[in-house]
Amino acid sequence: MTKPRTEGANLPADKLAELYRTMRLIRDFEESMIKFQKAGELPGPVHLCIGQEAVATGICDHLDDTDYIASTHRGHGHFIAKGGDPALMMAEVFGRVDGICQGKGGSMHAADFSKGILGANGIVAGGVGLATGAAYACQLAGKGQVSVVFFGDGAAAQGVISEALNVASLWKLPLLLVCENNGYSEFSPYNTVNAGEIADRGAAFKVPSIQVDGNDMVTMWRTARTAVERARAGEGPTLIEAQTYRHRGHVEYEDTFLTKPYRSEEEVEAWKAKDPLPRFRDYLVSGELVPSEDLDAIDADTASIIRNAADFARNSPWPEPGDALKHMF
Amino acid sequence: MTKPRTEGANLPADKLAELYRTMRLIRDFEESMIKFQKAGELPGPVHLCIGQEAVATGICDHLDDTDYIASTHRGHGHFIAKGGDPALMMAEVFGRVDGICQGKGGSMHAADFSKGILGANGIVAGGVGLATGAAYACQLAGKGQVSVVFFGDGAAAQGVISEALNVASLWKLPLLLVCENNGYSEFSPYNTVNAGEIADRGAAFKVPSIQVDGNDMVTMWRTARTAVERARAGEGPTLIEAQTYRHRGHVEYEDTFLTKPYRSEEEVEAWKAKDPLPRFRDYLVSGELVPSEDLDAIDADTASIIRNAADFARNSPWPEPGDALKHMF
Amino acid sequence: MARKRLMHAIHEAFVEEMERDERVVIFGEDVEISLFGDTAGLADRFGQMRVRNTPICENVMTGMAAGAAAAGYRPVCHLMFGNFIYTGFDAIANQVSKLRYMTAGQIKLPLVYFAVYGGGRSASAQHSDVMYPALMNLGGIKVAVPGTPADAKGLLKSAIRDDSPVVFLITGGRTGAAGEVPDGEHLVPLGEADIKHEGTDVTLVAMSGMVAPALVAAQELAKEGVSVELVDPRCVVPLDEDAILRSVCKTGRLVIVDEARDMCSAASHISAIAADKAFESLKAPIRRVTVPDVAIPYAPVLEKHILPNKDTIAEAVRAVVNYRKQ
Amino acid sequence: MARKRLMHAIHEAFVEEMERDERVVIFGEDVEISLFGDTAGLADRFGQMRVRNTPICENVMTGMAAGAAAAGYRPVCHLMFGNFIYTGFDAIANQVSKLRYMTAGQIKLPLVYFAVYGGGRSASAQHSDVMYPALMNLGGIKVAVPGTPADAKGLLKSAIRDDSPVVFLITGGRTGAAGEVPDGEHLVPLGEADIKHEGTDVTLVAMSGMVAPALVAAQELAKEGVSVELVDPRCVVPLDEDAILRSVCKTGRLVIVDEARDMCSAASHISAIAADKAFESLKAPIRRVTVPDVAIPYAPVLEKHILPNKDTIAEAVRAVVNYRKQ
Ligand SMILES: Cc1ncc(C[n+]2csc(CCOP(=O)(O)OP(=O)(O)O)c2C)c(N)n1
Ligand SMILES: Cc1ncc(C[n+]2csc(CCOP(=O)(O)OP(=O)(O)O)c2C)c(N)n1
Ligand SMILES: [Mg+2]
Ligand SMILES: [Mg+2]
């Protein structure tokens, strides 16, 4: 595996602001979910990605609507970063008819095919096959599209990953395998469920593999760029292991059933100190790359987007019961 | 991965003769199968391991009846090397009631649990889970037993292999993963179905991995010894990639349906020149390790065992039709 | 007797069987911390060798259960949600269901696959399936589907002691109504139905999560003067055909409630058995109250629409009872 | 019209559809060289990008079909033997059968899983299963089970053109009897039964490999004066219930032949439909001629004992026709 060095950014200010905006929007969406879940407004479970926003943002910034992503149960960030409408996802998580899946999927299945979002997934590593197949389609189409699969460190233990590494390498598919290593597979710490390092698993299949600080927005973005360019140029797949952390629990209601803690307060605090959002903000402001007023304006804007999304979701009606019978074929 | 050096053997003559005997017995069994298949005496398909005998022999020589093996569709060699009775397997392949599975399994399912032979397998990589579970049982029992799974280079692409590498490494299971790389997955050459080298896939999971000349009886034996000792000592799994070749087709009747060749005559001839059986014999005789008369006597003995096995199989009755309903629970 | 929640009853069964037989081991994702409470505390009590967290790797896990069983242990492979049975289906369908048969009975496979399944919790399509129809068709695998805490405990203990592979399925996670559970050793044999409500007008077969609403329906119908016999098979493999047929021969009418999708459901199969073997007695069409052939939706209003409930059950029973040959 | 073997008809369908639509691609293990002859020569003709050998990796392959379909292609994922559907079952059951529904119809999944299945060749338990019952219960997946070369061609062409996932299953490998296949464009709609033999005394439903022996049985029974109506549903999903019920209402008797194991078989489900919707017309019990709930054995004598054949079919028909209420 290779490990990219953190470099000074020479990205234009508007690009930096855009990346900040995406992260902020994801964060606001997720924080609203905490509230709605507590208030009992969400019918089903939600898995939040607070603390991991830089990964989705850094990868998806290089993608167009004609590129594909397959996501996980922790998929809100990917959906938003790939250009999905937060209001449509919000209504979906509320189970309403104006949801992106008309209330049929919920958080774990939010998808927007018009944006190349093949969907969140309730099956760990379930997106791997989908994205690999989409990568095959991209290759057949010959237009330089790429396909990305996000998966967790827990998912890395699933055999389908090695199957995908093998076939993507042999076929030189335009596929990015992006592992968000947040240190836990549900409640199991990394080293109890993964032998060795995930980024080491690509080499044996001749897949270039990179281990990157997933909380470092700029490095993440650069790493993604290289991999996407490689894929678009027909040079094949890349495995990226982004090291990050989830601030929230595995699932929002976990306190109701866990009888003992599975990680220490200190560990959580230590990672919160590395929160990618304030870190990126500091970097932008202290480096005088984007004025803090601009970032404040973004904050205000994303907050209002999420407020509106929540209104939209809450005001959307429930689906018609009989619609349960539609959409099988 | 590591590659063992071929060393001069300082094995006692009786051990060397024993290894020769096992290889010879497998070879004779398989050659009889060619004949019986051609004569239409076998109801189902057979996959022969001629050319690969040293692998089964070298591994299983280190195992007792209380150790476990899980085999493949090409499983006759493993069965014999692990101490299974060739006559009982022969009758099984003939579909007769005296077969080791009373005619219910055939070649692809020959098993003898009393000898720790968990069975051949019609599912590529199907033995991986079985052997891993048996290794868990061995560990629980704490008596130093080990478990071995044989699989092919084609099977190496199956995700379950990486799942087993991961869990066996984490749990330090007494498991040997033995890949018989004979260069083909059915009719697909190695490099069309495998990216990189199989023996490289263990390292990422911290599983010691060895690539070995599977046609070199002594080196194979030594390599196996190290791995088995490691496992018995509680030090965990080993991945062994044994490079070898099958002289016969993928399946005995393949000429009846293949419309074009999938490998060259020259390639086959080149590998036949490296046939492990004459090679080992030469080594024994030219090195004056075992007198050729002793080997001739072994040849005569194994030939008669197989002749008797064939008589036993042929004379065994068909099962009672109604027995088809037995043995489910 | 004491009232206990289903998960509590399950937990007791695990503890008792692990105490009783040290060959009983449990492995699966996060079994140490325990999502549903069923395995909570077992690792502390029995050690991490016997109660062992696995990585997420259903393919090898399902096969490992077979290997460990073949090598002398009595593993419980905890698969968390029933849908993950599909993820590990290869070893279940291609190895476990056939290994004993293919080897002419050489081997016993005393193993249990454990999972929580079914809908009603807005857990969506990938966490709400009912997968016993696929398992029933495999042959070689027993399938227990208890509907009460007492049956859950008694069947799980039998499943762990059974020498054949058993898939043990329960609904509902930590919730699930409480019920009386006998104290001390309590075994329910696999394959023996239980009459949950006696009656003479119509046989209602219901299992697992459908027993409770079926019982309510039976009680409500009693007030209308309809006498329902509620038969709970408790296992779908082996299926207690005799008990079902006995009841149908008595009542002449049959309704089957099954949370499975309709096509090739347990309900279909039970209906087929009755249409063959109790034809003579039948006074009315056999009705199935099942889930339509769709995936399970997220929104509660949608999910509610497709899952059987006491009213749809009662309605089907009334239709059958009121049926008159045209 | 020309007589062709089943595999030849299949091959023609592949060629025609690949000519017609360049989005049609085929991938699977050794599809280039072709084990069964069905895909022989296609790689030379259409190039290795469209006819592509895969490594052995059913888990990712089945998912890839969904991804390629979602991204605009019409993939045929060749799974060789039906049992390997179990190996790749996760994506089929957890993704493909639900993706369209979960996303409220956002996406079409025009893909075909192709496999050869069933017994009768001493290929043993792991190469001889009949797996459509499990598929039928998933919802969301169409399942074509042609019994003649003409139906195979016509259904495969429809399957490739269909916007839903279809599992396409044929029996028997390179063998299989020849039959007349119409020249030129020949399409059979998915979900439309075919009356293979008209009759008035009893309805016999048979599909796939069971059509041929059922037809022989019908012809033999005709000589005995028993008039059999042989209905071949050709697809088990969608199932042409109307055609089956129409026939049962006419004949008043029903026998179903199915090579699946009995529990939750297609036969069970068809029986259940009739016991519900054609109850009024039934003059006799509904009989199923299926495979007992065991794995498929190796020895020919054992295999023969459990597979339906013309004699066991005829016997079941006679029993139903001779049935008199006690
Ligand atoms: C096939 C399958 N097995 C198990 C689960 C239950 N499960 C849901 S999330 C999860 C842990 C996933 O960990 P990771 O991949 O690291 O993702 P993270 O939650 O950390 O984002 C598990 C075991 C599942 N959904 N699917
Ligand atoms: C799950 C599964 N997929 C496909 C097959 C068909 N198949 C049988 S053997 C084989 C090739 C195996 O190659 P390899 O593992 O190298 O073993 P070898 O035949 O060379 O000994 C294939 C594809 C199968 N039996 N099981
Ligand atoms: Mg994680
Ligand atoms: Mg090989």
XYZ file of C-alpha atoms in Angstrom, chain A:
329
model
C 0.000 0.000 0.000
C 1.021 3.592 -0.351
C 0.303 6.406 2.081
C -0.132 9.873 0.574
C 1.587 12.764 2.264
C -0.556 15.603 3.483
C 0.332 18.517 1.288
C -0.556 22.138 1.266
C -3.603 22.656 -0.870
C -3.411 24.591 -4.007
C -7.071 24.294 -4.674
C -9.057 27.332 -5.703
C -11.115 28.995 -2.986
C -14.453 28.164 -4.563
C -13.586 24.468 -4.701
C -12.542 24.566 -1.057
C -15.744 26.317 -0.114
C -17.737 23.772 -2.053
C -16.094 20.903 -0.196
C -16.789 22.642 3.086
C -20.374 23.142 2.080
C -20.901 19.470 1.284
C -19.427 18.366 4.591
C -21.482 20.905 6.448
C -24.657 19.842 4.680
C -24.061 16.201 5.573
C -23.306 17.130 9.169
C -26.466 19.202 9.470
C -28.533 16.438 7.947
C -27.131 13.911 10.382
C -27.552 16.161 13.398
C -31.164 16.685 12.500
C -31.553 12.896 12.404
C -30.379 12.615 16.009
C -33.132 14.972 17.011
C -35.844 13.332 14.936
C -34.888 9.880 16.080
C -35.029 10.952 19.726
C -38.381 12.581 19.105
C -39.701 9.318 17.722
C -40.341 10.806 14.315
C -38.436 8.171 12.355
C -40.138 4.821 11.884
C -36.931 2.857 11.284
C -33.281 2.741 12.334
C -30.686 5.303 11.244
C -26.913 4.895 11.139
C -25.186 8.269 11.147
C -21.845 9.193 9.609
C -20.942 12.180 11.769
C -17.162 12.357 11.782
C -16.783 10.566 8.454
C -18.003 13.325 6.129
C -14.656 14.023 4.494
C -14.564 10.614 2.869
C -17.862 10.864 1.011
C -17.113 14.477 0.162
C -13.589 13.889 -1.082
C -14.554 10.976 -3.281
C -17.833 12.196 -4.726
C -16.536 15.627 -5.614
C -14.795 13.967 -8.557
C -17.914 12.256 -9.806
C -20.660 13.275 -12.213
C -24.269 12.161 -12.367
C -23.195 9.623 -14.976
C -20.823 7.969 -12.538
C -22.097 5.422 -10.056
C -21.828 4.898 -6.340
C -23.046 2.044 -4.187
C -23.338 2.836 -0.528
C -23.864 1.224 2.867
C -26.295 1.266 5.774
C -24.444 4.445 6.799
C -25.296 6.130 3.543
C -26.668 9.617 4.082
C -23.302 11.257 3.477
C -22.709 9.430 0.220
C -26.174 10.326 -1.016
C -25.706 14.012 -0.340
C -22.120 14.168 -1.574
C -23.161 12.513 -4.832
C -25.729 15.249 -5.397
C -28.832 13.615 -3.976
C -31.475 16.014 -2.670
C -31.458 16.049 1.148
C -35.155 16.893 1.267
C -36.038 13.829 -0.767
C -33.885 11.654 1.462
C -35.288 13.273 4.585
C -38.837 12.531 3.493
C -37.744 8.980 2.776
C -36.336 8.488 6.248
C -39.619 9.856 7.571
C -41.347 7.186 5.484
C -43.349 9.664 3.440
C -44.702 9.569 -0.076
C -42.451 12.383 -1.271
C -39.393 10.447 -0.195
C -36.936 9.522 -2.889
C -38.272 5.965 -2.679
C -41.844 6.995 -1.824
C -41.395 5.642 1.685
C -40.632 2.143 0.529
C -36.952 2.052 1.353
C -36.130 4.272 4.306
C -32.646 5.241 5.379
C -31.035 1.930 4.477
C -32.284 1.955 0.910
C -32.240 5.581 -0.180
C -31.277 5.606 -3.853
C -31.463 8.050 -6.698
C -30.699 6.382 -9.976
C -31.008 9.640 -11.866
C -27.895 10.737 -10.003
C -26.068 7.432 -10.298
C -26.774 6.614 -6.654
C -27.377 2.874 -6.709
C -28.529 3.010 -3.154
C -27.698 2.623 0.473
C -27.684 -1.003 1.497
C -28.890 -3.005 4.449
C -26.580 -5.886 3.586
C -23.001 -5.388 4.675
C -20.898 -5.369 1.484
C -24.108 -5.615 -0.531
C -23.033 -2.715 -2.723
C -19.851 -4.413 -3.881
C -21.425 -6.516 -6.597
C -23.636 -3.671 -7.735
C -20.731 -1.268 -8.141
C -18.535 -3.859 -9.815
C -21.291 -4.563 -12.310
C -21.796 -0.855 -12.894
C -18.050 -0.569 -13.489
C -18.332 -3.286 -16.118
C -21.133 -1.269 -17.731
C -18.970 1.858 -17.608
C -16.184 0.001 -19.323
C -18.512 -1.344 -22.000
C -19.923 2.116 -22.637
C -16.407 3.457 -23.148
C -17.228 6.982 -22.083
C -14.859 7.209 -19.143
C -17.477 6.771 -16.444
C -16.436 5.301 -13.126
C -18.080 3.399 -10.333
C -17.393 3.584 -6.615
C -18.301 1.278 -3.788
C -18.175 2.463 -0.200
C -17.869 -0.104 2.535
C -16.829 -0.278 6.157
C -13.983 -1.973 7.953
C -16.438 -4.579 9.170
C -17.528 -5.187 5.596
C -13.903 -5.706 4.628
C -14.116 -9.204 6.087
C -16.763 -10.219 3.553
C -15.413 -12.462 0.831
C -17.188 -10.595 -1.911
C -14.568 -7.863 -1.534
C -11.766 -10.146 -2.609
C -13.901 -11.438 -5.457
C -14.378 -7.874 -6.635
C -10.685 -7.036 -6.255
C -9.815 -10.031 -8.381
C -12.278 -9.489 -11.188
C -11.821 -5.713 -11.258
C -8.067 -6.171 -11.521
C -8.300 -8.799 -14.255
C -10.786 -6.778 -16.266
C -9.191 -3.414 -15.430
C -12.555 -2.095 -14.374
C -13.032 1.603 -13.588
C -13.864 0.838 -9.963
C -12.921 2.513 -6.708
C -13.216 0.362 -3.616
C -13.427 2.830 -0.773
C -13.211 1.402 2.712
C -14.262 3.789 5.460
C -12.373 2.343 8.360
C -14.057 3.849 11.385
C -12.521 1.322 13.730
C -15.672 -0.619 14.511
C -17.814 -3.283 13.009
C -20.956 -2.596 14.979
C -19.559 -3.038 18.483
C -16.453 -5.026 17.601
C -13.175 -3.131 17.506
C -11.139 -3.336 14.320
C -8.488 -5.752 15.465
C -10.987 -8.292 16.739
C -12.538 -8.707 13.298
C -9.786 -7.838 10.845
C -6.422 -9.552 10.611
C -3.814 -7.253 9.137
C -4.514 -4.021 7.360
C -7.237 -3.577 4.799
C -5.098 -1.507 2.468
C -2.694 -4.436 2.274
C -5.317 -6.632 0.676
C -5.233 -5.011 -2.726
C -1.607 -5.648 -3.559
C -1.988 -9.417 -3.872
C -4.554 -8.765 -6.597
C -2.363 -6.112 -8.245
C -4.774 -3.409 -7.244
C -3.036 -0.183 -6.214
C -3.955 0.443 -2.613
C -3.753 3.533 -0.505
C -4.221 4.125 3.187
C -5.237 7.680 3.856
C -6.286 9.909 6.743
C -9.977 10.066 6.038
C -10.393 13.064 8.303
C -8.045 15.190 6.222
C -10.297 16.751 3.598
C -7.614 17.846 1.172
C -5.594 14.650 1.238
C -8.752 12.660 0.858
C -9.738 14.755 -2.141
C -6.335 14.384 -3.787
C -6.220 10.656 -3.187
C -9.630 10.299 -4.754
C -8.615 12.397 -7.731
C -5.706 10.137 -8.567
C -7.844 7.032 -8.309
C -10.708 8.478 -10.347
C -8.322 9.671 -13.031
C -6.727 6.263 -13.186
C -10.118 4.636 -13.546
C -11.295 7.083 -16.210
C -8.121 6.491 -18.155
C -8.849 2.787 -18.284
C -6.027 1.847 -15.954
C -8.196 -0.107 -13.570
C -9.336 -0.195 -9.978
C -7.933 1.345 -6.817
C -8.499 0.365 -3.210
C -8.623 3.254 -0.767
C -8.712 2.699 2.960
C -9.746 5.938 4.623
C -9.140 5.946 8.351
C -11.839 7.780 10.234
C -14.225 7.485 13.154
C -17.908 7.671 13.814
C -18.856 10.024 16.626
C -22.291 8.583 17.156
C -23.215 5.023 17.977
C -23.496 2.289 15.425
C -27.240 2.869 15.285
C -29.105 5.711 16.906
C -31.014 3.746 19.482
C -28.129 1.594 20.645
C -28.230 2.996 24.178
C -31.576 1.306 24.607
C -30.148 -2.174 24.244
C -26.448 -2.090 25.021
C -25.687 -3.163 28.539
C -22.074 -2.066 28.566
C -19.874 0.357 26.663
C -17.773 -0.947 23.807
C -15.397 1.987 23.516
C -13.911 4.423 25.966
C -14.915 8.019 26.454
C -11.260 9.010 25.972
C -11.122 7.330 22.619
C -14.250 9.105 21.463
C -12.956 12.429 22.727
C -9.575 11.938 21.102
C -11.244 11.372 17.760
C -13.651 14.248 18.232
C -10.571 16.414 18.527
C -9.743 15.253 15.001
C -13.257 16.020 13.719
C -12.792 16.655 9.989
C -15.259 19.532 9.855
C -13.736 22.005 12.344
C -10.338 20.791 11.215
C -11.059 21.745 7.628
C -12.639 24.977 8.713
C -9.560 25.884 10.769
C -7.377 25.014 7.850
C -9.367 27.230 5.513
C -9.544 30.141 7.906
C -6.085 29.998 9.432
C -4.544 29.488 6.021
C -6.552 32.433 4.769
C -7.905 30.291 1.986
C -11.576 31.055 2.532
C -12.750 33.936 4.705
C -14.689 32.854 7.762
C -17.642 35.036 6.801
C -18.028 32.946 3.646
C -18.053 29.819 5.770
C -20.608 31.366 8.103
C -22.789 32.080 5.121
C -22.471 28.467 4.051
C -23.399 27.352 7.554
C -26.498 29.495 7.466
C -27.393 28.196 4.062
C -27.022 24.500 4.881
C -28.941 24.990 8.112
C -31.823 26.453 6.185
C -31.685 23.690 3.589
C -32.022 21.110 6.343
C -34.780 23.086 8.063
C -36.677 23.204 4.808
C -36.013 19.537 4.189
C -37.463 18.716 7.581
C -40.557 20.788 6.881
C -40.900 19.119 3.535
C -40.565 15.686 5.092
C -42.946 16.354 7.961
C -45.568 17.831 5.735
C -45.410 15.076 3.215
C -48.275 12.590 3.534
C -47.880 8.907 4.242
C -48.004 6.724 1.157
C -51.320 5.171 0.160
C -51.513 1.746 1.825
C -52.358 0.081 -1.466
C -49.128 1.330 -2.988
C -47.459 -1.438 -1.036
C -48.488 -3.678 -3.902
C -46.868 -1.588 -6.630
C -43.379 -1.623 -8.107
C -42.434 -5.277 -8.005
C -42.106 -5.700 -11.754
